[in-house]
Short mmCIF file of C-alpha atoms and ligand atoms in Angstrom, two decimals:
data_model
loop_
_atom_site.label_atom_id
_atom_site.label_comp_id
_atom_site.label_asym_id
_atom_site.label_seq_id
_atom_site.Cartn_x
_atom_site.Cartn_y
_atom_site.Cartn_z
CA MET U 1235 110.25 102.75 82.77
CA THR U 1236 112.34 103.31 85.41
CA PRO U 1237 114.65 101.92 88.34
CA ASP U 1238 113.15 104.17 90.55
CA GLN U 1239 109.80 103.49 89.40
CA ARG U 1240 110.09 99.56 90.04
CA ARG U 1241 112.01 99.69 94.12
CA PRO U 1242 115.97 96.94 93.52
CA TYR U 1243 114.84 93.70 94.97
CA ILE U 1244 117.30 91.42 97.09
CA ALA U 1245 115.76 88.48 97.95
CA GLY U 1246 118.41 85.49 99.50
CA ASN U 1247 117.31 81.44 98.82
CA TRP U 1248 118.34 79.68 101.79
CA LYS U 1249 117.28 76.64 100.25
CA MET U 1250 117.50 73.70 102.93
CA PHE U 1251 120.71 75.43 105.59
CA LYS U 1252 119.97 76.83 108.19
CA THR U 1253 117.68 75.75 111.92
CA ALA U 1254 114.96 77.85 113.18
CA GLY U 1255 117.80 78.92 115.95
CA GLN U 1256 120.59 79.02 112.92
CA ALA U 1257 117.60 81.53 111.40
CA ARG U 1258 117.20 84.02 114.48
CA GLU U 1259 121.57 85.34 114.47
CA TYR U 1260 121.21 85.32 110.88
CA ALA U 1261 118.50 87.36 111.78
CA GLN U 1262 119.90 89.86 114.61
CA LYS U 1263 123.36 89.59 112.66
CA LEU U 1264 121.46 91.21 109.48
CA LEU U 1265 119.50 94.53 110.69
CA ALA U 1266 122.99 95.08 111.78
CA ARG U 1267 124.58 95.71 108.80
CA LEU U 1268 122.13 96.95 106.46
CA PRO U 1269 122.16 100.49 105.40
CA MET U 1270 119.12 102.16 107.29
CA GLY U 1271 116.55 103.83 104.64
CA ASN U 1272 118.15 102.78 101.34
CA GLY U 1273 115.73 101.89 98.88
CA VAL U 1274 116.21 98.62 98.36
CA GLU U 1275 113.20 96.07 98.65
CA LEU U 1276 114.94 93.16 100.29
CA ALA U 1277 113.40 89.35 101.02
CA ILE U 1278 115.07 85.76 102.51
CA CYS U 1279 113.44 82.69 101.99
CA PRO U 1280 114.54 80.50 104.11
CA PRO U 1281 112.70 76.56 105.16
CA PHE U 1282 109.54 75.97 105.88
CA THR U 1283 110.83 75.33 109.59
CA ALA U 1284 112.43 78.28 110.03
CA LEU U 1285 109.53 81.19 108.65
CA ALA U 1286 108.50 81.50 111.94
CA ALA U 1287 111.66 82.19 114.31
CA THR U 1288 112.67 84.59 110.78
CA LEU U 1289 110.02 86.50 110.79
CA GLU U 1290 110.02 86.03 114.82
CA GLY U 1291 113.66 87.89 114.43
CA LEU U 1292 113.23 90.28 111.86
CA GLY U 1293 110.14 92.01 113.47
CA GLY U 1294 109.65 95.48 113.28
CA SER U 1295 112.18 95.40 110.31
CA GLU U 1296 111.13 95.72 106.42
CA VAL U 1297 112.78 92.57 105.51
CA LYS U 1298 110.11 90.54 104.45
CA VAL U 1299 110.25 86.51 104.55
CA LEU U 1300 108.78 84.19 101.91
CA ALA U 1301 108.36 80.50 101.42
CA GLN U 1302 109.73 78.38 98.56
CA ASN U 1303 107.00 76.47 97.64
CA MET U 1304 103.67 76.01 98.63
CA HIS U 1305 101.05 73.46 97.14
CA GLN U 1306 97.82 75.46 95.35
CA ASP U 1307 95.36 73.97 96.90
CA ALA U 1308 93.99 75.60 100.02
CA GLU U 1309 94.74 72.20 101.02
CA GLY U 1310 93.53 68.61 101.08
CA ALA U 1311 95.45 65.04 101.32
CA TYR U 1312 98.92 66.55 100.40
CA THR U 1313 101.62 64.24 102.33
CA GLY U 1314 103.98 66.73 103.16
CA GLU U 1315 102.89 69.63 101.10
CA VAL U 1316 102.06 73.44 102.68
CA SER U 1317 99.13 76.09 101.26
CA ALA U 1318 99.08 80.24 100.74
CA PRO U 1319 96.78 80.08 104.48
CA MET U 1320 99.10 77.85 105.64
CA LEU U 1321 101.68 80.75 104.93
CA VAL U 1322 100.02 83.99 105.35
CA GLU U 1323 99.06 82.77 108.83
CA LEU U 1324 102.19 82.96 109.94
CA GLY U 1325 102.83 85.59 108.38
CA VAL U 1326 104.74 84.46 105.19
CA HIS U 1327 104.76 88.01 102.88
CA GLY U 1328 104.82 85.80 99.70
CA THR U 1329 106.30 82.32 98.79
CA LEU U 1330 109.20 81.34 95.87
CA LEU U 1331 107.88 79.54 92.74
CA GLY U 1332 109.21 77.54 89.95
CA HIS U 1333 112.44 77.67 91.59
CA SER U 1334 114.97 74.83 88.72
CA GLU U 1335 115.69 72.56 92.31
CA ARG U 1336 111.83 72.04 92.46
CA ARG U 1337 111.91 71.65 88.91
CA GLN U 1338 114.52 69.23 88.51
CA TYR U 1339 114.61 67.16 91.86
CA PHE U 1340 110.79 67.20 93.05
CA ASN U 1341 108.85 67.35 89.26
CA GLU U 1342 107.14 70.92 89.19
CA THR U 1343 106.01 71.26 85.79
CA ASP U 1344 104.25 74.42 84.41
CA ARG U 1345 101.21 73.20 84.09
CA ALA U 1346 100.82 72.97 88.82
CA LEU U 1347 102.28 77.12 88.57
CA GLN U 1348 99.41 77.50 87.01
CA ASP U 1349 97.72 76.90 89.26
CA LYS U 1350 101.10 78.33 91.70
CA VAL U 1351 100.99 81.63 90.36
CA PRO U 1352 97.74 81.92 90.60
CA ALA U 1353 96.50 81.01 94.12
CA ALA U 1354 99.68 82.90 95.78
CA LEU U 1355 98.55 86.23 94.73
CA GLU U 1356 94.45 85.60 95.43
CA ALA U 1357 95.76 84.62 98.59
CA GLY U 1358 97.96 87.70 99.01
CA LEU U 1359 101.03 86.01 99.28
CA GLU U 1360 103.65 87.51 96.84
CA PRO U 1361 104.79 84.61 94.20
CA MET U 1362 108.64 84.89 92.73
CA LEU U 1363 108.74 82.75 89.78
CA CYS U 1364 112.09 81.28 88.42
CA VAL U 1365 112.15 80.74 84.68
CA GLY U 1366 115.17 79.49 83.18
CA GLU U 1367 117.01 77.19 80.57
CA THR U 1368 119.63 74.62 81.44
CA GLU U 1369 123.00 74.36 79.18
CA GLU U 1370 122.15 72.62 76.02
CA GLU U 1371 118.59 74.51 76.08
CA ARG U 1372 121.03 77.35 75.81
CA GLU U 1373 123.95 76.23 73.56
CA ALA U 1374 120.84 75.05 71.30
CA GLY U 1375 119.96 78.50 70.84
CA GLU U 1376 116.69 77.33 72.33
CA THR U 1377 116.79 79.99 75.66
CA GLN U 1378 113.79 82.19 74.55
CA ARG U 1379 111.15 79.56 73.39
CA LYS U 1380 112.07 77.80 76.94
CA LEU U 1381 111.47 80.99 78.70
CA ARG U 1382 108.24 82.16 76.40
CA HIS U 1383 106.57 78.41 77.30
CA GLN U 1384 107.77 78.87 80.86
CA VAL U 1385 106.44 82.34 81.06
CA GLN U 1386 103.32 81.61 78.98
CA GLU U 1387 102.05 78.74 80.45
CA ALA U 1388 102.41 79.96 84.21
CA LEU U 1389 100.88 83.69 84.07
CA GLU U 1390 98.13 81.94 81.62
CA ARG U 1391 96.00 83.12 85.28
CA VAL U 1392 97.29 84.63 86.39
CA PRO U 1393 94.37 88.30 86.02
CA GLU U 1394 95.90 91.57 83.14
CA GLU U 1395 95.78 93.89 86.38
CA ARG U 1396 97.16 91.46 89.28
CA LEU U 1397 100.93 90.63 86.08
CA ALA U 1398 102.76 93.13 88.11
CA ASP U 1399 102.15 91.66 91.89
CA VAL U 1400 104.50 88.88 90.39
CA VAL U 1401 107.80 88.79 90.53
CA ILE U 1402 110.06 87.57 87.59
CA ALA U 1403 113.66 85.60 88.74
CA TYR U 1404 115.36 84.13 85.74
CA GLU U 1405 117.57 82.15 86.93
CA PRO U 1406 119.72 80.19 83.62
CA ILE U 1407 119.83 76.60 85.44
CA TRP U 1408 123.35 76.20 84.14
CA ALA U 1409 124.17 79.48 86.88
CA ILE U 1410 122.26 78.32 90.04
CA GLY U 1411 125.04 77.26 92.30
CA THR U 1412 128.09 76.78 89.44
CA GLY U 1413 129.89 80.09 90.26
CA HIS U 1414 129.77 80.30 85.87
CA VAL U 1415 127.38 83.18 86.37
CA ALA U 1416 125.82 84.99 83.19
CA THR U 1417 127.04 88.08 81.35
CA PRO U 1418 125.47 91.18 82.48
CA GLU U 1419 124.07 91.52 78.38
CA MET U 1420 123.09 88.21 77.97
CA ALA U 1421 121.37 88.64 81.68
CA GLN U 1422 119.45 92.23 80.18
CA ASP U 1423 118.57 89.87 76.83
CA ALA U 1424 116.70 87.23 79.06
CA ILE U 1425 115.27 89.78 80.63
CA GLY U 1426 115.33 92.25 78.64
CA PHE U 1427 112.14 88.88 76.33
CA ILE U 1428 110.78 88.38 79.65
CA ARG U 1429 110.13 91.93 79.75
CA ALA U 1430 108.61 91.89 77.07
CA LEU U 1431 106.24 88.93 77.00
CA VAL U 1432 104.92 90.47 80.33
CA GLY U 1433 103.69 93.74 77.63
CA ASP U 1434 102.15 91.09 75.33
CA ARG U 1435 99.51 89.90 77.57
CA SER U 1436 99.35 94.36 79.33
CA LYS U 1437 102.51 96.57 78.23
CA ASP U 1438 101.77 98.72 81.80
CA ALA U 1439 102.14 95.24 83.54
CA ALA U 1440 106.14 94.67 81.68
CA ASP U 1441 107.20 98.70 82.87
CA ARG U 1442 105.83 97.33 86.65
CA VAL U 1443 107.03 94.20 86.48
CA ARG U 1444 110.31 93.61 88.82
CA VAL U 1445 112.23 91.03 87.09
CA LEU U 1446 115.68 89.33 89.15
CA TYR U 1447 118.46 87.75 87.90
CA GLY U 1448 120.09 84.17 89.96
CA GLY U 1449 122.71 83.00 89.29
CA SER U 1450 125.45 82.68 91.16
CA VAL U 1451 125.60 86.00 92.76
CA LYS U 1452 128.32 87.61 94.77
CA PRO U 1453 128.89 90.79 96.86
CA GLY U 1454 131.52 91.32 93.76
CA ASN U 1455 129.32 90.60 90.02
CA ALA U 1456 126.56 92.36 92.18
CA ALA U 1457 127.31 95.86 90.69
CA GLU U 1458 127.12 95.05 86.72
CA ILE U 1459 124.97 92.79 86.57
CA LEU U 1460 121.87 95.51 88.49
CA ALA U 1461 123.35 98.25 86.74
CA GLN U 1462 121.56 96.49 83.37
CA PRO U 1463 118.72 98.73 82.54
CA ASP U 1464 115.67 95.56 83.04
CA ILE U 1465 117.56 94.28 85.65
CA ASP U 1466 115.89 95.09 88.78
CA GLY U 1467 117.30 93.42 91.26
CA ALA U 1468 119.16 89.78 92.20
CA LEU U 1469 117.78 86.27 93.60
CA VAL U 1470 120.50 84.95 95.62
CA GLY U 1471 121.46 81.78 97.30
CA GLY U 1472 124.79 80.29 97.75
CA ALA U 1473 125.95 83.69 98.65
CA SER U 1474 122.64 85.21 100.55
CA LEU U 1475 124.02 82.39 103.17
CA ASP U 1476 126.66 84.67 105.15
CA PRO U 1477 124.58 88.25 106.13
CA ASP U 1478 127.55 89.75 105.62
CA GLY U 1479 127.45 88.61 101.62
CA LEU U 1480 123.45 89.25 101.31
CA ALA U 1481 123.41 93.26 102.65
CA GLU U 1482 126.85 93.90 100.44
CA ILE U 1483 124.89 93.05 97.83
CA VAL U 1484 121.88 94.81 98.87
CA LYS U 1485 125.12 98.05 99.46
CA ALA U 1486 125.40 97.39 95.53
CA ALA U 1487 121.76 97.65 94.75
CA ALA U 1488 121.46 101.24 97.27
CA ALA U 1489 124.36 103.13 95.68
CA LEU U 1490 121.79 102.24 91.85
CA VAL U 1491 119.45 103.66 93.40
CA LYS U 1492 121.30 107.35 94.66
C1 PEP G 2939 119.32 79.53 93.60
O1 PEP G 2939 119.23 79.71 94.76
O2 PEP G 2939 117.66 80.75 93.32
C2 PEP G 2939 120.49 81.43 92.57
C3 PEP G 2939 120.32 81.26 92.68
O3 PEP G 2939 121.87 80.45 93.87
P1 PEP G 2939 123.36 80.36 93.51
O4 PEP G 2939 123.16 81.54 93.48
O5 PEP G 2939 124.33 80.27 94.56
O6 PEP G 2939 123.73 80.49 92.67
#
């Protein structure tokens, strides 16, 4: 298990920010700032309405575009939802699943994720599964119990040979949008634990699966987090809204590849 077997991965989650027009402008600026041949995989996660414009703006580059959510069924009477085939038709590469804001405000459940993760894979989308504990759970010593439950349940219906195609983002809820970044040691411990959980299903998948850290990652703190042995990248919220900030984080990841 070496870092060069797992390509570093940075993903920017725009949440409910940016119109299609703003997305086009952002894409141009980002491409102009990215170091060429940097060895880092990069994805942007815009709102549904800006997916097509972001894809168009990034056209011809290697930057991937992920949705922020997806329904588990291919079609149906689910007003307001979007399915995997709809995303695939647009040219979207994957989707965030189980982001804590979806769990907290929109009742996303581990039970639904058990269907969503394999549905994304079967449709040809890369699922980026988000997991993480609340501050109360951490203080009560419940972090591992929570992560075990979230990871095992969401991956239960993923066949062993597809486990390493899931990207997992460890995002402690107390660190998201708060400016309270986890220490590199805390993030390494939790991510090492998540990798071991995947290892309970398949040792090979545990070596290959990419596990990212998310929670107040910024250009100034990215390098020390990304230097941890089990941390394969970062899911970046607020700091990704500025193409300069995201490009700086990509540079921090690229510096560790060399
Ligand atoms: C996120 O939205 O997944 C996130 C980690 O946000 P922030 O970087 O703003 O904490």
